[in-house]
Tab-separated table of C-alpha atoms in Angstrom:
chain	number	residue	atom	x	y	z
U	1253	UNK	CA	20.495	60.253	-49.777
U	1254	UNK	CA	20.400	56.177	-48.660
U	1255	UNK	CA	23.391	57.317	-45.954
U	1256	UNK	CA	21.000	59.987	-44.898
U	1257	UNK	CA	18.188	57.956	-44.390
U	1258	UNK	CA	19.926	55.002	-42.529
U	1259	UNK	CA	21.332	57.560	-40.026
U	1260	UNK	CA	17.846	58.874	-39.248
U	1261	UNK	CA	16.744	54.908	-38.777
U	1262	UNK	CA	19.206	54.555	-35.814
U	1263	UNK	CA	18.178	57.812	-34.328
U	1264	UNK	CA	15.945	56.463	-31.733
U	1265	UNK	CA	18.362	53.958	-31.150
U	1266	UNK	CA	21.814	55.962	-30.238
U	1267	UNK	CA	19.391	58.203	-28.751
U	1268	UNK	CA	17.760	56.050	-26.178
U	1269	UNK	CA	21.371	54.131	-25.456
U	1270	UNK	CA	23.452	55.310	-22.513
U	1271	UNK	CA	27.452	55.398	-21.978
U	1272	UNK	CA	27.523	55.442	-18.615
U	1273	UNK	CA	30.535	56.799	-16.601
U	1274	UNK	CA	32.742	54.844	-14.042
U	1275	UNK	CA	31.687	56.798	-11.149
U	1276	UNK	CA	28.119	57.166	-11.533
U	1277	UNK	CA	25.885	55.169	-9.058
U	1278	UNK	CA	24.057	52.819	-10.662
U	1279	UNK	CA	21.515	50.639	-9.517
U	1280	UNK	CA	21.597	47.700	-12.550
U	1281	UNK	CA	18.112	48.189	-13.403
U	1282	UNK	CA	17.244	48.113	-16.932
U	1283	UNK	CA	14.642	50.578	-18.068
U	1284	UNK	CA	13.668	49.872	-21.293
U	1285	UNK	CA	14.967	48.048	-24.352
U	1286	UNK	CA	13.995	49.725	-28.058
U	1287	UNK	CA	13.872	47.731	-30.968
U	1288	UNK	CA	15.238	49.912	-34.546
U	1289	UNK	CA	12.800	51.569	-36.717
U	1290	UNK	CA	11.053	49.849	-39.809
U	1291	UNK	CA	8.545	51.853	-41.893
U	1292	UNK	CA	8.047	54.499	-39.071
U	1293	UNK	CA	7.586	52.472	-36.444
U	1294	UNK	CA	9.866	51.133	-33.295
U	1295	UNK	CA	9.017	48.050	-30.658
U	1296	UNK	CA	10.386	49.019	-27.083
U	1297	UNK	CA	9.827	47.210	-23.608
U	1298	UNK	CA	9.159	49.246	-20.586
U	1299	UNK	CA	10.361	48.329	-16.565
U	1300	UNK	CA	8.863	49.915	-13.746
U	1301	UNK	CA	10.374	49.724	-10.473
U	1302	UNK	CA	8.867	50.571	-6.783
U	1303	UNK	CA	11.264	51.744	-3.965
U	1304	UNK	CA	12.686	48.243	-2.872
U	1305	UNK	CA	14.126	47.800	-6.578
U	1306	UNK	CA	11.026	45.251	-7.613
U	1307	UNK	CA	9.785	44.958	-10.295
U	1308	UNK	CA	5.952	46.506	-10.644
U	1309	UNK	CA	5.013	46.504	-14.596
U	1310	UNK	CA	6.734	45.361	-17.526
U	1311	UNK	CA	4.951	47.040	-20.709
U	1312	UNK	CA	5.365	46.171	-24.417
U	1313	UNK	CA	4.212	48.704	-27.006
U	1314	UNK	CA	4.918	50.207	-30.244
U	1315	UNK	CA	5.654	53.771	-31.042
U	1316	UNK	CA	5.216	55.261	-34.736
U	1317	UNK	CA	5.607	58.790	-36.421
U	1318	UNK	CA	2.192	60.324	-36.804
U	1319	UNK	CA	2.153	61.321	-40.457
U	1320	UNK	CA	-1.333	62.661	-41.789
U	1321	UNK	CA	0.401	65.439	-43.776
U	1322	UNK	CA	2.293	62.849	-45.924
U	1323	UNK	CA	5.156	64.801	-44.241
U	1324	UNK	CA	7.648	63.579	-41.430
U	1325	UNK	CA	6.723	65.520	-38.361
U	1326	UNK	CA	8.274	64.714	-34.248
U	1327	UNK	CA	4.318	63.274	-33.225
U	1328	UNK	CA	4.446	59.593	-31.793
U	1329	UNK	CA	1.064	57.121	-31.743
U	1330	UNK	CA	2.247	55.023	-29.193
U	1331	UNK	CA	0.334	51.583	-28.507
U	1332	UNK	CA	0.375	49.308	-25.842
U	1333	UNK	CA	-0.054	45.663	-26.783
U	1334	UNK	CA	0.936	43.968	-23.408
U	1335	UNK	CA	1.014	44.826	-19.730
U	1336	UNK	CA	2.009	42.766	-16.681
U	1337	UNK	CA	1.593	43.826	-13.099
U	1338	UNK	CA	3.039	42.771	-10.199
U	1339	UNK	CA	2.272	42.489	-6.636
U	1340	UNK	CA	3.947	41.625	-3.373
U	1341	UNK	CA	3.065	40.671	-0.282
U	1342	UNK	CA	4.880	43.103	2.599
U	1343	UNK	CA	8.738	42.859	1.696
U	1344	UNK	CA	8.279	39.880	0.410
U	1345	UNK	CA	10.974	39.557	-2.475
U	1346	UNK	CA	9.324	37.381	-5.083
U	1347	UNK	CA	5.555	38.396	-6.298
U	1348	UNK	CA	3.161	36.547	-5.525
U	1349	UNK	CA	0.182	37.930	-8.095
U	1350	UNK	CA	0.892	38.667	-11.901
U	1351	UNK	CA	-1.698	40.937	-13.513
U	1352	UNK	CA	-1.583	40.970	-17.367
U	1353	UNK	CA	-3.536	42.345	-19.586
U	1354	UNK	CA	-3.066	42.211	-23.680
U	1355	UNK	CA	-4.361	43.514	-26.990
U	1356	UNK	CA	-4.419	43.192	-30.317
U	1357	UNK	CA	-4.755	45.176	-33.356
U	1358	UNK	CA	-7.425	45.085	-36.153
U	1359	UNK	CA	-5.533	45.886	-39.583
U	1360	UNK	CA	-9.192	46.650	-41.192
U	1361	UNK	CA	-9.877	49.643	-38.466
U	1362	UNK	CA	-6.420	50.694	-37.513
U	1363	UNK	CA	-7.515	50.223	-34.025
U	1364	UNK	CA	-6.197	48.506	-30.852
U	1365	UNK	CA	-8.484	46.215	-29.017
U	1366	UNK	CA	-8.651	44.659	-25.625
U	1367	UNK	CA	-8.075	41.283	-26.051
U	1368	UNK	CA	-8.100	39.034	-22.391
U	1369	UNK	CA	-6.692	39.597	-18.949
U	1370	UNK	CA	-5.211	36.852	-17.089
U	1371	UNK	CA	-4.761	36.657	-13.116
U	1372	UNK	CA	-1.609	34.682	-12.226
U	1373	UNK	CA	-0.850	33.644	-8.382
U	1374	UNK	CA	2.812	32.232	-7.559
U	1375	UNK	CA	2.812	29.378	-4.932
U	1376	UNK	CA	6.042	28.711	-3.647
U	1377	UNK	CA	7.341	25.786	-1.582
U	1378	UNK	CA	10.853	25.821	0.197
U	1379	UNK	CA	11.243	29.256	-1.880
U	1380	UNK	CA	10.594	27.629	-5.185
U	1381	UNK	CA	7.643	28.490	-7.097
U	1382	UNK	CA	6.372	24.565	-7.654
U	1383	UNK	CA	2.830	25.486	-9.752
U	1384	UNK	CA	0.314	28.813	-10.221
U	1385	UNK	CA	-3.063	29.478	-9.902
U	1386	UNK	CA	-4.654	31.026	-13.002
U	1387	UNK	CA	-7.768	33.056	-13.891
U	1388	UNK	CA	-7.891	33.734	-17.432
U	1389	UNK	CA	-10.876	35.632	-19.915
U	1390	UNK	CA	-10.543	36.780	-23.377
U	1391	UNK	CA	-12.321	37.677	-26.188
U	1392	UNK	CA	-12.755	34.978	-27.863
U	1393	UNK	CA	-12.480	34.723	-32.215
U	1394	UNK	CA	-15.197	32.564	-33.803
U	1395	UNK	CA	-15.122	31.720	-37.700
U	1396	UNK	CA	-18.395	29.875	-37.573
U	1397	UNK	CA	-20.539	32.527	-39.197
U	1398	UNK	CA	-17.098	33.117	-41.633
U	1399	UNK	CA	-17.067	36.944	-40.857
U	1400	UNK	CA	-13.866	36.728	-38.540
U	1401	UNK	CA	-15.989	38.088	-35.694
U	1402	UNK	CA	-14.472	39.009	-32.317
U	1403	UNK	CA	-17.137	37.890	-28.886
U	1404	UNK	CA	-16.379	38.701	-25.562
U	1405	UNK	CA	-16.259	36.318	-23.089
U	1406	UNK	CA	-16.424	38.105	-19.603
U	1407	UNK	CA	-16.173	34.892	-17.467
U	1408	UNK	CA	-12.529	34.351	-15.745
U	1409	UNK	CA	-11.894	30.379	-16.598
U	1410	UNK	CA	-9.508	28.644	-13.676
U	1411	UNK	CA	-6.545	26.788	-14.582
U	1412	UNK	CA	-3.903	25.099	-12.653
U	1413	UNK	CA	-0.045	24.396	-13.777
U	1414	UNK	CA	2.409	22.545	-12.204
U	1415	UNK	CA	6.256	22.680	-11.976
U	1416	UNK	CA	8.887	20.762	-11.995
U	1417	UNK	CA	12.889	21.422	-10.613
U	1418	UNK	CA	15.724	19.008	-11.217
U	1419	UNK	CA	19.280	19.909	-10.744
U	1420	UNK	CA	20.182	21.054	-14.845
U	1421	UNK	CA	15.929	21.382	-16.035
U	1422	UNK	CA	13.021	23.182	-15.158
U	1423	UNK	CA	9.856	21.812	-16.612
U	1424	UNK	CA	6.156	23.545	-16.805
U	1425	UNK	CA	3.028	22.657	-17.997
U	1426	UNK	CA	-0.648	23.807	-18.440
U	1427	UNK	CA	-3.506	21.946	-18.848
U	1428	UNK	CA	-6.449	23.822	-20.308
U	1429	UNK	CA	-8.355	20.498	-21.748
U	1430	UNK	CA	-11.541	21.315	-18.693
U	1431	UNK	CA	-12.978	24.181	-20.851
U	1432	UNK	CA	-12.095	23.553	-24.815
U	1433	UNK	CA	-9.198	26.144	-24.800
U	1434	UNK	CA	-7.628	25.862	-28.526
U	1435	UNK	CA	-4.624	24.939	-27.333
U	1436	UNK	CA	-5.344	22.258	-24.982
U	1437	UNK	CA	-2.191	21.586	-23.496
U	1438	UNK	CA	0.961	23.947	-23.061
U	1439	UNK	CA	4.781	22.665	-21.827
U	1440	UNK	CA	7.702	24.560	-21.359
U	1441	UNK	CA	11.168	23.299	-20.425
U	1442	UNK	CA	14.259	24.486	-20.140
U	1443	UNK	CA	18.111	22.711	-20.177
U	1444	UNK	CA	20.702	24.585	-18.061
U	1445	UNK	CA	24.218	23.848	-18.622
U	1446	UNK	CA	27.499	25.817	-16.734
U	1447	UNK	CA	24.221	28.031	-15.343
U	1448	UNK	CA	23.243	29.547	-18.600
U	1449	UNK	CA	19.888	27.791	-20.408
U	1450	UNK	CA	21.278	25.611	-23.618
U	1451	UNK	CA	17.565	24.563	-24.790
U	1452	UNK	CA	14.157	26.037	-24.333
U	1453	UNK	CA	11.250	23.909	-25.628
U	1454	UNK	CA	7.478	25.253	-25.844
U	1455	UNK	CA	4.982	22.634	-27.274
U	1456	UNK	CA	1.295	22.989	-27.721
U	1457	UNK	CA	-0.640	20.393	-27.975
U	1458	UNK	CA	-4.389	20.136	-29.828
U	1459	UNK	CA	-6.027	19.104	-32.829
U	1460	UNK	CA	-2.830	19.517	-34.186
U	1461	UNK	CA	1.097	20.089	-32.878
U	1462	UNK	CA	3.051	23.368	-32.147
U	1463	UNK	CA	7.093	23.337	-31.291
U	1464	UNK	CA	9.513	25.714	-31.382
U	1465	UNK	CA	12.982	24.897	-29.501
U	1466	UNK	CA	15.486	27.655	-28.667
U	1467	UNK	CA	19.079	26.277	-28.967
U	1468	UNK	CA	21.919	28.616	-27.077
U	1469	UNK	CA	25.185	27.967	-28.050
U	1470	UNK	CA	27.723	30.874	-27.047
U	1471	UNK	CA	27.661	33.201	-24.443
U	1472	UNK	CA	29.613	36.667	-23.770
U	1473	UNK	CA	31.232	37.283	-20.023
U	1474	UNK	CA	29.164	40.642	-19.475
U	1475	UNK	CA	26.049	40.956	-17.538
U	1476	UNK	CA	22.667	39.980	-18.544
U	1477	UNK	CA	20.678	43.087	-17.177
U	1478	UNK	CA	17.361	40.711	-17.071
U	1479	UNK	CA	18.875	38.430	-14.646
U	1480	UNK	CA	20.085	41.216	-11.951
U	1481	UNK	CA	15.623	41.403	-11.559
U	1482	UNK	CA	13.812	39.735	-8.487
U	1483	UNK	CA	11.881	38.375	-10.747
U	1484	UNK	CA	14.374	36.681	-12.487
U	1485	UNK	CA	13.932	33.273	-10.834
U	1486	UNK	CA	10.085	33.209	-10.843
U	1487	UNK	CA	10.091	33.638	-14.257
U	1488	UNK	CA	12.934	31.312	-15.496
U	1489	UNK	CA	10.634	29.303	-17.811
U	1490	UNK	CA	10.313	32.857	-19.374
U	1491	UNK	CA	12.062	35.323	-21.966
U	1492	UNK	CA	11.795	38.931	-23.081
U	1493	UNK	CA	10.585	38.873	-27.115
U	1494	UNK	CA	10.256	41.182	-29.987
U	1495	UNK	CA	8.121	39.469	-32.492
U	1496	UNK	CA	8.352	40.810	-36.336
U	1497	UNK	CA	6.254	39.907	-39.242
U	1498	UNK	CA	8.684	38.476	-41.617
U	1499	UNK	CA	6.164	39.580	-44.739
U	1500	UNK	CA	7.420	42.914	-44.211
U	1501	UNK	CA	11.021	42.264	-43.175
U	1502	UNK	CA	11.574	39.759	-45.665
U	1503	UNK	CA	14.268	39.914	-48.328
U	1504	UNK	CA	14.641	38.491	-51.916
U	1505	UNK	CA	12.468	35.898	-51.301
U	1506	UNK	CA	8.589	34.953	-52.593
U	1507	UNK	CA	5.649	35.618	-50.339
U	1508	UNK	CA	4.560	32.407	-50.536
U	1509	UNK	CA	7.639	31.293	-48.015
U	1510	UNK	CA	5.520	29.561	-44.965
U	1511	UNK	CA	7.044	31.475	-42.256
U	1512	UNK	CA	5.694	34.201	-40.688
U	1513	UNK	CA	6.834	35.165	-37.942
U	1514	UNK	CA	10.355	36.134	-36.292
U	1515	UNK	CA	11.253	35.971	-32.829
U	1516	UNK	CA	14.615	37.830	-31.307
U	1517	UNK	CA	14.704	36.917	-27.460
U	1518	UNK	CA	16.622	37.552	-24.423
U	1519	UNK	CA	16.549	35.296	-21.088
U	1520	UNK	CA	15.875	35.844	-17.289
U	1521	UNK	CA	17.703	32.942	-15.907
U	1522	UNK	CA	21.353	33.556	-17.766
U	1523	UNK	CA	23.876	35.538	-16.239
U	1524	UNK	CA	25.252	36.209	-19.310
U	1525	UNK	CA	24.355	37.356	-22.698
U	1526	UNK	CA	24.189	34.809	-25.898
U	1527	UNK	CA	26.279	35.595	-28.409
U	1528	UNK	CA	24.895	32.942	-30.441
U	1529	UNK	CA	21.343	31.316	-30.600
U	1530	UNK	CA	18.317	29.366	-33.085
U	1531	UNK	CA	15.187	28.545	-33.206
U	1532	UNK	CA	13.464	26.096	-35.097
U	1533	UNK	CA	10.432	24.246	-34.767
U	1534	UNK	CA	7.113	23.450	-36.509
U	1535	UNK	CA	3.782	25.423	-36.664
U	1536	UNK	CA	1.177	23.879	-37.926
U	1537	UNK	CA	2.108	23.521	-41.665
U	1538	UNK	CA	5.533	24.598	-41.675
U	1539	UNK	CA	9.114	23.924	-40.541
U	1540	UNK	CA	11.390	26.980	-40.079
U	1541	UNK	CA	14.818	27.937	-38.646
U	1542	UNK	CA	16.277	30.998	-37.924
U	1543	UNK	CA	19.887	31.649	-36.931
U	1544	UNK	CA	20.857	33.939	-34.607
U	1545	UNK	CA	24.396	35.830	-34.293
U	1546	UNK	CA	24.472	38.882	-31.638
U	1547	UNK	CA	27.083	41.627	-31.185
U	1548	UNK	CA	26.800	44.449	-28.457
U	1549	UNK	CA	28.191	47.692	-27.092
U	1550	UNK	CA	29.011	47.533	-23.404
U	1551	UNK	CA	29.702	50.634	-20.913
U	1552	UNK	CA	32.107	50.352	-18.299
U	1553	UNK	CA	29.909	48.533	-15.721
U	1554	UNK	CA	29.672	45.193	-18.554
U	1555	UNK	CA	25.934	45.798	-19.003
U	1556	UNK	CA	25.157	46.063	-23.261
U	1557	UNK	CA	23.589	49.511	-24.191
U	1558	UNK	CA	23.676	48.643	-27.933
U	1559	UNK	CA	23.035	45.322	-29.670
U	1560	UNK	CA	23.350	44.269	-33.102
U	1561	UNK	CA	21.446	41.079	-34.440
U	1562	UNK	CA	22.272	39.123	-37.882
U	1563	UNK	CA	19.390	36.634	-38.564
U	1564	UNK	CA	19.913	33.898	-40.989
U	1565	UNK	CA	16.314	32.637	-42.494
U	1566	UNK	CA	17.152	28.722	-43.234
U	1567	UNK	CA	14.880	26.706	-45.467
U	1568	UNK	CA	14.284	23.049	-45.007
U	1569	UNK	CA	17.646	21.270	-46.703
U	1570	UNK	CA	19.753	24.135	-44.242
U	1571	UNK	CA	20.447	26.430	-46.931
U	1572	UNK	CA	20.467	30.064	-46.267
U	1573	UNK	CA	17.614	31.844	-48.337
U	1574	UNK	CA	17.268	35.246	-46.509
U	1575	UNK	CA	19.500	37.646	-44.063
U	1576	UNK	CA	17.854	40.376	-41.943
U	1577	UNK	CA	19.649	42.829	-39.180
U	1578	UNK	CA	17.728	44.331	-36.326
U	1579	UNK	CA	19.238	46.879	-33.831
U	1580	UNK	CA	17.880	47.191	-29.897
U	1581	UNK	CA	19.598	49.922	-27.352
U	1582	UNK	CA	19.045	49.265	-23.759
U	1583	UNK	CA	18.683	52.440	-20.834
U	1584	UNK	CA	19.081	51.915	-17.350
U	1585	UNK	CA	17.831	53.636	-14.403
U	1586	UNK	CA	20.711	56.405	-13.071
């Protein structure tokens, strides 16, 4: 029965993968990546396309078996949590206007929830997009009255953040300090080396501290299927994520480990795919590390259509105290 069941878990996988033939025209543009199933439910990200090959919407949501019977049926509940828009000016190559909009999800109703929209303009100087523009609102969480209430707040709050380009670093920051944002100030940087990204740092800085660092290490010679966007460059402080909750992925281990969260990511900038990659960092009350070793299926064009992922959980003296193995396909537009 277990070999069974572990063939229906790839299902969505093989099925959404493509082996593409030599002679097919192909245009390089990826149309979605799909994340392998756990307890019913599947993570994909979505590209849309308009006819000059840009990129219009990129769409994260989650797609799970609709089950009310207690019996398996072929219904999907799909969810959107994120969506980001772009828009052009003429033929202009690079956008100049990201729309995104996000949501979250209330485990005590079940329900999805809008949660803020953010207005993003590109300025570019010499071609190089030195700082943005950004109108942001959300709903904002409040624990003051301790009953983990939800308030909207409908007015768009202005923000500026500036960029900086050096021959092997890009560097970003955002200050939000003018209106008591929680996280007060934001940098990003990245560390190129042989023109693939070696390092990608994120702090956050408040009340308290928030790192995480992104160390690459190895690299395939195939083609990263992110980088072939127009977008590519605009957004090379940036990376494509699946998030997981490791409470539910975790193995052998007790609940009370102080890591929650697991991140699997793939770059823009790159022209290649890693092979090998970690994070590790500190939030809040925590340190955590998580080792990254990637495999994938290619088809005859050297884009991956299948990717396997073996995630070493290290503790704080480096030992090893849980292993986890996630599965993603990638489809292309024919």
């Amino acid at each position: 029965m277990k070999p069974f069941l572990s063939i229906l878990i790839l299902l969505p996988l093989f099925s959404n993968s493509q082996n593409l033939s030599i002679g097919a025209k192909q245009d390089r543009l990826i149309q979605s990546i799909t994340s392998d199933t756990i307890n019913g439910k599947y993570k994909e990200i979505l590209f849309s396309y308009d006819l000059l090959k840009r990129v219009t919407s990129i769409t994260e949501r989650t797609s799970m078996a609709e089950d009310s019977s207690k019996k398996f049926t072929d219904q999907l509940i799909t969810d959107t949590s994120t969506i980001q828009q772009f828009e052009y000016k003429a033929e202009q190559k690079e956008p100049y206007l990201r729309r995104t909009t996000s949501f979250y999800f209330d485990e005590k109703e079940k329900k999805w929830f809008w949660q803020a929209d953010e207005l993003q303009y590109f300025i570019y100087e010499n071609g190089k997009r030195v700082r943005d523009s950004i109108l942001y609102k959300s709903r904002s969480f409040s624990l003051l009255d301790k009953r983990h209430e939800w308030d909207f707040d409908t007015t768009f709050k202005t923000y500026i953040t500036n960029i900086k380009h050096t021959d092997s670093a890009f560097y970003y920051m955002c200050d939000k300090t003018n209106y008591g944002y929680p996280m007060n100030l934001y940098s990003r940087s990245i560390v190129q080396h042989e023109n693939s990204i070696s390092q990608l740092s994120a702090h956050y800085f408040a009340s308290f501290q928030i790192i995480s660092n992104s160390f690459y290490t190895k690299f395939d010679e195939a083609i990263n299927p992110f980088n072939q966007l127009n977008i590519a460059t605009v957004l090379a402080n940036e990376k494509l994520s699946f998030s997981f909750d490791l409470n539910k992925v975790r193995v052998n281990y007790e609940p009370t480990a102080r890591v929650h969260t697991l991140e699997l990511n793939w770059l823009f900038l790159n022209k290649t795919n890693a092979l090998n990659y970690y994070n590790e960092g500190i939030d809040l009350y925590y340190n955590y590390k998580h080792n990254m070793e990637v495999s994938y299926i290619y088809n005859q064009l050297k884009l991956p259509v299948f990717c396997s992922i073996n995630i070493s959980l290290l503790d704080n003296d480096g030992e090893v105290y849980a292993r986890k193995k996630r599965n993603f396909s990638f489809r292309y537009i024919q």
